Short mmCIF file of C-alpha atoms and ligand atoms in Angstrom, two decimals:
data_model
loop_
_atom_site.label_atom_id
_atom_site.label_comp_id
_atom_site.label_asym_id
_atom_site.label_seq_id
_atom_site.Cartn_x
_atom_site.Cartn_y
_atom_site.Cartn_z
CA MET A 30 13.84 -210.05 -2.06
CA THR A 31 17.28 -210.82 -2.26
CA PRO A 32 18.82 -207.83 0.38
CA LEU A 33 20.86 -205.43 -1.95
CA PRO A 34 24.99 -205.33 -1.77
CA ARG A 35 25.74 -202.58 1.43
CA LEU A 36 28.32 -200.17 0.68
CA ALA A 37 30.59 -198.40 3.66
CA ILE A 38 31.67 -195.21 1.78
CA LEU A 39 35.04 -194.05 3.32
CA LEU A 40 35.99 -190.24 3.09
CA SER A 41 38.24 -187.68 4.63
CA GLY A 42 37.54 -184.19 3.08
CA ARG A 43 34.94 -182.75 1.02
CA GLY A 44 32.43 -186.03 0.05
CA SER A 45 31.67 -185.05 -3.56
CA ASN A 46 32.17 -188.29 -5.20
CA MET A 47 30.51 -189.66 -2.00
CA GLU A 48 27.84 -187.17 -3.36
CA ALA A 49 27.40 -188.53 -6.65
CA ILE A 50 27.37 -192.27 -5.64
CA VAL A 51 24.63 -191.02 -3.16
CA ARG A 52 22.61 -189.69 -5.92
CA GLU A 53 22.78 -192.51 -8.02
CA VAL A 54 21.72 -195.34 -5.16
CA GLN A 55 19.43 -192.57 -4.36
CA GLY A 56 17.33 -191.96 -8.00
CA GLY A 57 19.74 -192.94 -10.86
CA ILE A 58 22.30 -195.94 -12.55
CA LEU A 59 23.00 -197.50 -8.59
CA GLN A 60 19.09 -197.36 -7.99
CA GLY A 61 18.04 -200.78 -7.09
CA VAL A 62 21.61 -202.57 -7.53
CA CYS A 63 23.10 -201.56 -4.11
CA GLU A 64 23.05 -199.21 -1.05
CA VAL A 65 24.81 -196.99 1.09
CA ALA A 66 24.72 -198.45 4.55
CA VAL A 67 26.70 -195.74 6.03
CA VAL A 68 29.53 -193.11 5.61
CA VAL A 69 32.47 -193.17 7.54
CA SER A 70 35.60 -190.10 7.82
CA ASN A 71 38.76 -190.29 9.57
CA GLU A 72 38.28 -187.02 9.78
CA PRO A 73 36.05 -185.32 12.40
CA GLU A 74 35.77 -181.97 10.70
CA ALA A 75 35.46 -183.54 7.16
CA ALA A 76 32.88 -181.58 4.97
CA GLY A 77 31.56 -185.07 3.68
CA LEU A 78 29.90 -185.47 7.02
CA GLY A 79 27.56 -183.09 6.49
CA VAL A 80 26.68 -184.14 3.40
CA ALA A 81 25.68 -187.25 4.27
CA ASP A 82 24.11 -186.41 6.72
CA ALA A 83 21.73 -184.11 4.32
CA LEU A 84 21.36 -187.05 2.52
CA GLY A 85 19.82 -189.19 5.04
CA VAL A 86 22.47 -191.67 5.03
CA PRO A 87 24.22 -192.32 8.51
CA THR A 88 27.45 -191.35 9.56
CA ILE A 89 30.52 -192.72 11.84
CA VAL A 90 33.87 -190.85 12.95
CA GLU A 91 36.41 -193.12 13.40
CA PRO A 92 39.56 -190.34 13.95
CA SER A 93 42.97 -191.70 12.58
CA ARG A 94 45.46 -189.12 14.14
CA GLY A 95 47.10 -189.26 17.21
CA ARG A 96 46.37 -193.40 16.97
CA PRO A 97 48.83 -196.11 16.42
CA ARG A 98 47.58 -197.57 13.16
CA SER A 99 46.78 -200.61 14.09
CA ALA A 100 44.48 -199.30 16.98
CA PHE A 101 42.45 -197.12 14.08
CA GLY A 102 42.39 -200.35 12.26
CA GLU A 103 40.95 -202.19 14.94
CA ALA A 104 38.61 -199.25 15.85
CA LEU A 105 37.49 -199.27 12.14
CA LEU A 106 36.61 -202.36 11.88
CA GLU A 107 34.64 -202.49 14.82
CA ALA A 108 32.22 -199.47 13.95
CA LEU A 109 31.74 -200.70 10.23
CA ASP A 110 30.68 -204.49 11.63
CA PRO A 111 26.98 -203.44 13.08
CA PHE A 112 26.53 -201.70 9.11
CA SER A 113 27.48 -205.35 7.62
CA PRO A 114 29.18 -203.75 4.46
CA ASP A 115 30.13 -205.99 1.68
CA LEU A 116 31.68 -203.24 0.04
CA LEU A 117 34.56 -200.87 1.45
CA VAL A 118 34.02 -197.92 -1.55
CA LEU A 119 36.88 -195.24 -0.93
CA ALA A 120 36.05 -192.12 -2.03
CA GLY A 121 38.49 -189.42 -1.18
CA PHE A 122 40.38 -191.60 1.82
CA MET A 123 43.17 -189.90 2.33
CA LEU A 124 45.14 -192.53 3.99
CA VAL A 125 46.35 -196.13 3.19
CA LEU A 126 44.05 -198.80 5.05
CA PRO A 127 46.01 -200.60 8.29
CA PRO A 128 46.88 -204.14 7.01
CA GLY A 129 44.06 -205.86 9.92
CA VAL A 130 41.27 -203.78 7.56
CA VAL A 131 42.29 -204.77 4.11
CA ARG A 132 42.70 -208.48 5.22
CA ALA A 133 39.44 -208.24 7.18
CA TYR A 134 37.74 -206.59 3.49
CA ALA A 135 40.39 -208.20 1.03
CA HIS A 136 39.27 -208.38 -2.55
CA ARG A 137 36.17 -206.40 -0.85
CA ILE A 138 38.14 -202.86 -0.75
CA VAL A 139 37.80 -200.44 -3.89
CA ASN A 140 39.36 -196.82 -4.42
CA ILE A 141 39.02 -193.63 -6.90
CA HIS A 142 42.38 -192.29 -8.03
CA PRO A 143 42.74 -189.16 -10.33
CA ALA A 144 45.60 -190.35 -11.89
CA ASP A 145 46.77 -193.35 -13.61
CA THR A 146 48.21 -195.22 -11.05
CA ARG A 147 50.89 -197.16 -13.03
CA LEU A 148 52.06 -193.57 -13.85
CA HIS A 149 51.18 -191.09 -10.48
CA ARG A 150 50.25 -192.83 -7.23
CA GLY A 151 49.38 -191.02 -3.70
CA LEU A 152 48.56 -187.35 -3.43
CA HIS A 153 47.87 -184.66 -5.82
CA GLY A 154 47.08 -186.42 -8.95
CA TYR A 155 45.79 -183.08 -10.09
CA ALA A 156 48.80 -181.34 -9.86
CA TRP A 157 51.03 -184.06 -11.19
CA ALA A 158 48.85 -183.56 -14.23
CA TRP A 159 49.01 -179.99 -14.91
CA GLU A 160 53.03 -179.58 -13.79
CA ASN A 161 53.48 -182.07 -16.89
CA GLN A 162 51.03 -180.49 -19.32
CA LEU A 163 49.55 -183.89 -19.75
CA PRO A 164 47.27 -183.47 -23.18
CA GLU A 165 45.28 -186.23 -20.82
CA THR A 166 44.78 -187.78 -17.93
CA ARG A 167 43.64 -191.28 -16.73
CA ILE A 168 41.45 -191.42 -13.42
CA THR A 169 41.59 -195.25 -12.04
CA VAL A 170 38.88 -197.07 -10.05
CA HIS A 171 41.00 -200.12 -8.57
CA TRP A 172 40.96 -203.25 -5.63
CA VAL A 173 42.81 -201.82 -2.81
CA ASP A 174 45.73 -203.84 -1.86
CA GLU A 175 48.45 -203.05 1.49
CA GLY A 176 50.22 -200.87 -0.90
CA LEU A 177 49.67 -197.02 -1.84
CA ASP A 178 47.41 -197.28 -4.59
CA THR A 179 49.22 -200.40 -6.08
CA GLY A 180 45.93 -202.61 -6.12
CA PRO A 181 44.81 -204.46 -9.16
CA VAL A 182 42.95 -202.07 -11.75
CA ILE A 183 39.18 -202.17 -12.19
CA ALA A 184 38.59 -199.72 -15.03
CA GLN A 185 40.16 -196.64 -16.27
CA ALA A 186 38.16 -193.09 -17.36
CA PRO A 187 40.37 -190.67 -19.75
CA VAL A 188 39.67 -186.90 -18.87
CA ASP A 189 41.07 -184.53 -21.57
CA LEU A 190 43.18 -181.64 -20.20
CA ARG A 191 43.91 -180.00 -23.79
CA GLN A 192 43.72 -175.97 -23.73
CA ALA A 193 43.13 -176.29 -19.82
CA ARG A 194 43.92 -172.94 -18.17
CA ASP A 195 45.06 -173.63 -14.89
CA LEU A 196 44.84 -176.62 -12.26
CA ALA A 197 41.37 -175.71 -11.14
CA GLU A 198 40.27 -176.24 -15.06
CA VAL A 199 41.94 -179.58 -14.19
CA GLU A 200 40.53 -180.85 -11.38
CA ARG A 201 36.95 -179.75 -11.93
CA ARG A 202 37.39 -181.58 -15.54
CA GLY A 203 38.60 -184.73 -13.93
CA LEU A 204 35.43 -184.56 -10.97
CA ALA A 205 33.00 -184.57 -13.27
CA VAL A 206 34.37 -188.03 -15.09
CA GLU A 207 35.24 -189.07 -11.35
CA HIS A 208 31.47 -188.49 -10.53
CA ARG A 209 29.82 -190.08 -12.90
CA PHE A 210 32.51 -193.01 -12.96
CA TYR A 211 32.64 -194.33 -10.14
CA SER A 212 29.11 -194.99 -10.09
CA GLU A 213 29.75 -196.93 -13.43
CA VAL A 214 31.87 -199.34 -12.34
CA LEU A 215 30.15 -199.85 -8.77
CA ARG A 216 27.11 -200.44 -11.18
CA GLY A 217 29.17 -202.85 -13.49
CA LEU A 218 31.16 -204.86 -10.27
CA PHE A 219 26.99 -205.05 -9.07
CA THR A 220 25.20 -206.13 -12.59
CA GLY A 221 28.48 -207.28 -15.07
CA THR A 222 27.42 -204.18 -17.13
CA GLY A 223 27.79 -200.44 -17.36
CA SER A 224 31.40 -199.76 -16.96
CA ARG A 225 33.58 -198.17 -19.68
CA SER A 226 37.13 -198.90 -19.51
CA ASP A 227 38.41 -197.07 -22.36
C1 GAR B 8 39.11 -187.05 -6.09
O1 GAR B 8 39.97 -186.12 -6.80
C2 GAR B 8 39.49 -188.78 -5.53
O2 GAR B 8 39.72 -188.87 -6.94
C3 GAR B 8 41.40 -188.22 -4.88
O3 GAR B 8 40.80 -186.70 -3.53
C4 GAR B 8 39.30 -186.41 -4.34
C5 GAR B 8 38.53 -186.38 -3.43
O4 GAR B 8 37.48 -185.64 -3.54
N1 GAR B 8 41.94 -189.53 -4.43
C6 GAR B 8 42.85 -189.40 -3.99
O5 GAR B 8 44.31 -188.89 -4.05
C7 GAR B 8 43.57 -190.69 -3.53
N2 GAR B 8 45.04 -191.11 -3.68
P1 GAR B 8 35.96 -185.90 -2.97
O6 GAR B 8 36.05 -186.39 -1.00
O7 GAR B 8 35.39 -184.34 -2.90
O8 GAR B 8 35.59 -187.18 -3.27
#
């Protein structure tokens, strides 16, 4: 049997996107499509580590704080190596990856961003949509290059924000789309089907 493509999921915090992907791998639209080899956090206290652990996925911590970027990048590459990932999946990973990592995994890193990356890059994508009273925002899954959310867009999904009462509701609606959409896009990358880009 051909081995399935292996994901390394990188996060820094809560890990709800990671959880959604692992659940799809374990019993949903990603079952038999790919496997999650490891979950990596640059934050030792990230809640997502416990979530991954409870789901039976190996975890590693590679701290980024107080370390030169290049040293972090080298340590991350070394830590990833034994897991032989085919694709790095950034899911709430709140750092710009060091250039050495981007080069080592060229065209093999994807990210999810809670806004249209052509309109808003960096942090606080939902606060930006809320403050600007947008009727709709667009979740973006894109390839990762050396910039901050500058890589080529793979697919986008709309989030209806009309009548949202507060930022918490904007986030809730957005995350519901993210959780479904990221796995759909991954499935599309591996099988050539199943991703929406409306
Ligand atoms: C998600 O909304 C993700 O799109 C966003 O952080 C959140 C992580 O949540 N990412 C970015 O803003 C990256 N620029 P999670 O840890 O529960 O998946």
